[in-house]
């Protein structure tokens, strides 16, 4: 009992601390949303608008930070994330709802694919040390050392453009309405190829490397030698024995990377003009849009925590030793 | 090395004593336990009482997993105990880190079971021994003195010439050499009590003999109190003055080594002694070995320590089981064939002996 | 089978029925409230295709009389405090209801009552309807606000808006306006408007469908413009000749028309020795506006200011005082040096020393990410070194910069002014004594350089409240004189209300020859532009 | 060729630098060293003032301007040279800060356990949960003027959590190792146990954590500069990319403005990863390429060394008697007569 | 096949030397760690013959190369181990003998477990922690008898557990749910799954107490009676070996120094090292004897003494010992010479093996 309670308490505490930090950190930034808006429009917005915006955003009343904090929690418990300033008066939940799907679809799927491919190559590289897959490693390392945005921009310049199959920006062709039909899905897929590919290139090497190292470590375990001694087919030794055990440590890394999907995608979305959550966060930071920032942070915090939980569960499911019954 | 002041006259004086020593390890619990509101522990050591005396070797034998190492760690106060007392020179001692722990460690040193794990792979032998000397102020005041002390230590454990070993890393030594370094380290503290946990299990018999001779020598020359934990009962017979037998976390028998090994009283001890291979009785035939097997009379698995059997923990396997064995915990009962020979078995209860 | 899908006939969308408009503002959230600058309607500009204002003032021809739009006609009372408007005959709301003067009165009344949506802080006293006429009464004469009142207020239907609890926080899911278009679909990336089938008060535009796409940033927008994916936009295109025009010289066009609103180097007049107008004038004389124009604003974005009065031309031509007509900025290093030495400054080697003998140093500040401003400052820094002023460039964060500007703790910074139909707004931003705050206290709306000149303040006051042209001209001339002599800020480039457009599918865009409207898709005049468009080759 | 057999005879001192013997690591160290050198002397050897404008606007690479010029006529090559210092400084300082923090938090939490562990791991979890890059963006915008020092501090202070977690887990497993218990039993004090028994065993993890953080810091710094978050007063590669991107260098065909900085980052990153490989293999003897992975047998065929199929260097056809590869057994004839003479001295059983 | 071996059971191989028939002949085996000059020669010129149905004990100094020999002969030695020469000749029940070292990986895979199985020292690490016991038992059956149906495989697995005295419900258990002794027995069951001819056991009971040890060995002996396989048994526990094995080979410094029937070796060891060993272990029963031990320390494999590697510690060393390596062969001067070999200049052989 104590253990599970402890675990739950730990998660709750982390969530509380992270949310509190999320609340206070943005507020430490000097400046306010109204002035950011004025600056953003650099003369396109009349200075007279300042006052109306203060009133509009409800920033004209002075509330103590503490009071705001309490209000924030009250709001959260009501499931209300407040109204975004940038998109005033759109509710933060709507802004997030509009963009999260894209992020999850693009980055989520690519993360899964990258993990799958990387793990597979890692298994190969680790199992047959010195083979061509192993020789691939320096190349993938180089690719993953390239700053993501640079890779993306070069890819756009070289591959996208008028007449090219690859569109240079957006999540789907302008003019299409999101719907589950062949045009939209086709277009969305087409738009996701280039970003997905660049994410893949820059992230797959990490998985290859960690899987390879795990494979090499596991390959030296006694039970692998036993499996060889048993005369099992090579494939079975490699997969059911070596890879199955080597996968375990990678699982928690994978779960965590799922949690970072939302937070870690800023540059992809900036570079490829992808309509996702990372870009919204980036904009929100620039616009001092506290409610939106907090909302996105909340999503990230919760997803990382959920991913952690998932990692715990996955471990439980995959490693019988943790399922100790006495 | 300032052990010379010990006089033989005081040999036999109790140095370290444990009374009712108990250690329960909490078990990681699953959901099922949560629902059933069970709280489970491993009863690793239950109610162990023993006394280590000056200049005497006490052997502790028993099944694997019966809690021998746990007793040693409890005595060295590396584990906190669930209950029971440890008396050092008659005074109850409970230390948890800090200066008090160091003072305790100076008098009670432990040799760990696994010589491959108990030396830090990143440090040289010199470092290990220097620390052992320095911590307890035995390192002398100058470099030369320290060097001399190091040489003396290594020579004492027959790692000669010392220069050959001082600057080696643990992985460059054989198991036996490591084992001796571990012993040297324990001696560096100039202790009164040495808790040696299976110091010879991984060695071939010739090296094993060397280590045991060293321990005996220490006992005799420096009047150390030694706890010698082993699976090798024959060596207990040869090197220990007193032998204690543990089964499933409890002491089941104790007494003079020769008596316990030659006339075991407790059914478990008997099983143990009979199980021990002895080339002098049965010689060289796999065929013959298969014939008279004591386990035919006491088969079965060692008990679970999480839910140990009620009453006498050996009763499910005991060939001489009586109804009361499964309900009542047998106390220490005198066997009567030799001084200080006792067994925790109802067979020796006064009312049973008559039958 | 897929007939129900909104995308079904998308594949064969004819070029000549659709116009693709783009803006570089990132994913949008559905919000069609025309009063909110944060709405997707405002950010992409489509609000003006749904809602219409009373009249369309043309900011690039500020002296032209605003073109009556939803107002059949309008007139100001002599004291310029009351506006009387006749409602457009035959206009209907897109839900079929008739448009009346009630709607006009309601709209202005709503704005007057709701601070949150009163973008221009208009001092509306009352707005009432009488038959097909509405009259709106203001607290003060509204000459300088005229264009805003007529052009920038979208008229909303009373029958719908009177039921809206809070007009400032409603996202107006189903916008109903008098404009030629209605909302078809909204997605965070693209908003599509369809042309009305009936009930528009004038001939319907030929563009059947307007698609407003929001690109994440300037680069994406520029790329889309260059390859024709986006046909109309307003975005800064660095090196626009190569990046944009050269990609399709036939069709890719820009029309960067200057408006009266400028970008200037504000100088903190409280900091010695820059409190000396002579020094400021000398600095003005060495600033190479052409370099800034070419290198920092890509040769088009902030049209070079040539007039010494800082008034952008040709938009501001009519306002330039006779004595300054034709007088243009020229880089004159020797003249500047002479001016300085004549006023008691000295040189030690190449270093300029002020009257007290201290070397003249100045710190130029702007937020780091604003690359055009930073580039301009680099050039200014270079220019100033020619007269021995050692300038340093300080790149702060936006917030730090904003704070230093508002509190007057900066030394010199590049910043914009307010814009308007007359040079009043730009001069007011720079020189208004009513906005003057002591250093350290926040001045939000202007006079960041702490320019303290009662004469200028009075002239501004006089200009705003004058009811006749003559006194206005006098006040304006005074302002120019003070500006030129005191040089509280060094004008460099004008704001531009132009845009980039593509003539492959549609023609009829405003051009320098026919500047009937600013070519900016987010301006109210955009509706006029759309009405001008015809399929190319037709 | 490094074989573990060499280890046993190698004196202790040389061990710490053994990983340089790894070819990958050596390459990495050389490249990183080169960049560090550039960081030191870059500003002096730069042919132009990196910020100085010139009349050569947007010129492609030439002998005057090796990497071409910017829209202001600045020399890109000089900017790269001058910019190296910031990158290297921030990378290493942030790496150092994060490493120290992670060691302090991770090892303390792992070793002390109990409440200290709970609160410290909660702290690192909170830092783990908060997305790093956005957090860095926010904190840097908090600072009025972000100097390289500030950026290094911010990156260092926000990116220690992952390593702390790894170190904690490792410390937890080390804490119960017998040699730590043994050190305690010998009477070592707590701090000595932490610093002299546990830390040395974590060296490799700490070192690779350091390298990892340096890579992360370099990437973060460049990213921050690229998206225009940090001030661009001091040149670094990210700043160059920021300007190039802001001026649409790629679309205007000015690839020379965009490509060198990106490649420089990639090369530095790769070099650091290579060092990391070296550390990894140094730590885990199993990763250490055990000499060659392919060997030649007596018949000239090549076989791969691998688990489960020990290579056989020489086989003997069934009919023949195998001979020893080392030394033939001593033929009986050579046995000195003395041996025979002493036969009688058979020992008693 | 079991019936065929029935007579072996009634007349143990060790007792009737004339009928000795080899299953596994190790001839001049050399195993190195590493290559070239850095190589450690851990096993040198080893000759050892395992006969059908016998238990051959292998004892010796720790680090003398016992495990290396076992792994080398089955080619399971992990890198950097290499076999630098020799033969391991296997005699199948029917068919011609062949050299295990010459097999291709594919043949080797087929050979393994079906003909020779091996039980490693650490049973905890020998079982794959993530698979249930039945999976690990059946996968070896499946790999070598492809046609067998799933239920038949499981039935066989159940039967195997029964052989080693573990309840069939333990098939569903994961390795960590079993005690050390049970795991060791699962490994033994697995080793017998394909009824191989040779079972190699490397210190299978070192970590266990004597009760458990005897329990396991008893089962092994019983199974051997029924199935007729041969065992190569490696341990430090000489008393155990004397009791359980038919013959004992003693290793020192990478070489076999003596090999003899266990009783003969115990009573009358010829090599001074064997002698020293036998004088080093205490007896549990009977009179306490004086234990002499062996002075000196084990040789460094990297710097082997010249000649007989034991000579620096040998109480009886004389002239040739430090220069010439004594060959292994039947001693000329003892009555039971036919059944034993020794490598010592005290007993210079006239007919070296190999
Ligand atoms: N830290 C621990 N947590 C939980 N259980 C433990 C712990 N240490 C030991 N145990 C359990 O306590 C029991 C006694 O263990 P201990 O190591 O003392 O046995 P032992 O007699 O020394 O065995 P061996 O002869 O194998 O060394 C075992 O069942 C073991 O699993
Ligand atoms: N990877 C290796 N590299 C170099 N030498 C090694 C390696 N592995 C083992 N050795 C050496 O080979 C020798 C033989 O080792 P082996 O494990 O066969 O000994 P053993 O007789 O089984 O000893 P034990 O009784 O301790 O198990 C030892 O001296 C050891 O130091
Ligand atoms: Mg133990
Ligand atoms: Mg071994
Ligand atoms: Ni029987």
XYZ file of C-alpha atoms and ligand atoms in Angstrom, chain B residues 202, chain D residues 4-5, chain E residues 33 40 42 60-69 79-80 121 202-203 234 236 301-302, ligand 2:
56
model
C 35.627 -19.975 -4.346
C 42.131 -6.479 -22.755
C 45.168 -8.609 -22.312
C 42.643 -15.574 -25.029
C 47.176 -15.844 -23.016
C 44.923 -20.697 -21.066
C 42.525 -28.212 -10.245
C 43.776 -24.856 -9.237
C 41.400 -21.963 -9.773
C 42.458 -20.341 -12.980
C 44.033 -23.483 -14.310
C 41.765 -23.474 -17.345
C 39.023 -25.927 -16.484
C 36.180 -23.744 -17.688
C 38.187 -22.673 -20.684
C 38.672 -26.274 -21.602
C 35.671 -13.460 -27.531
C 38.583 -12.934 -27.189
C 27.997 -22.494 -13.218
C 30.880 -26.526 -14.816
C 30.713 -26.140 -11.047
C 34.118 -29.673 -13.083
C 36.776 -27.636 -6.717
C 49.656 -17.511 -17.180
C 51.489 -14.706 -18.851
N 39.031 -12.917 -21.333
C 40.190 -13.372 -20.839
N 41.323 -12.771 -21.239
C 42.502 -13.203 -20.753
N 42.641 -14.196 -19.891
C 41.544 -14.836 -19.458
C 40.263 -14.453 -19.927
N 39.346 -15.241 -19.343
C 40.038 -16.105 -18.546
N 41.359 -15.864 -18.615
C 42.427 -16.576 -17.912
O 42.405 -17.921 -18.320
C 42.709 -18.763 -17.245
C 41.773 -19.931 -17.204
O 40.502 -19.499 -16.790
P 39.300 -20.502 -16.468
O 38.092 -19.694 -16.230
O 39.250 -21.535 -17.491
O 39.780 -21.122 -15.108
P 39.074 -22.217 -14.212
O 40.021 -23.343 -14.128
O 37.712 -22.477 -14.679
O 39.090 -21.465 -12.821
P 37.965 -21.450 -11.685
O 38.179 -22.651 -10.910
O 38.334 -20.239 -10.890
O 36.661 -21.357 -12.357
C 42.697 -17.933 -15.977
O 44.004 -17.815 -15.490
C 42.198 -16.600 -16.422
O 42.943 -15.569 -15.794
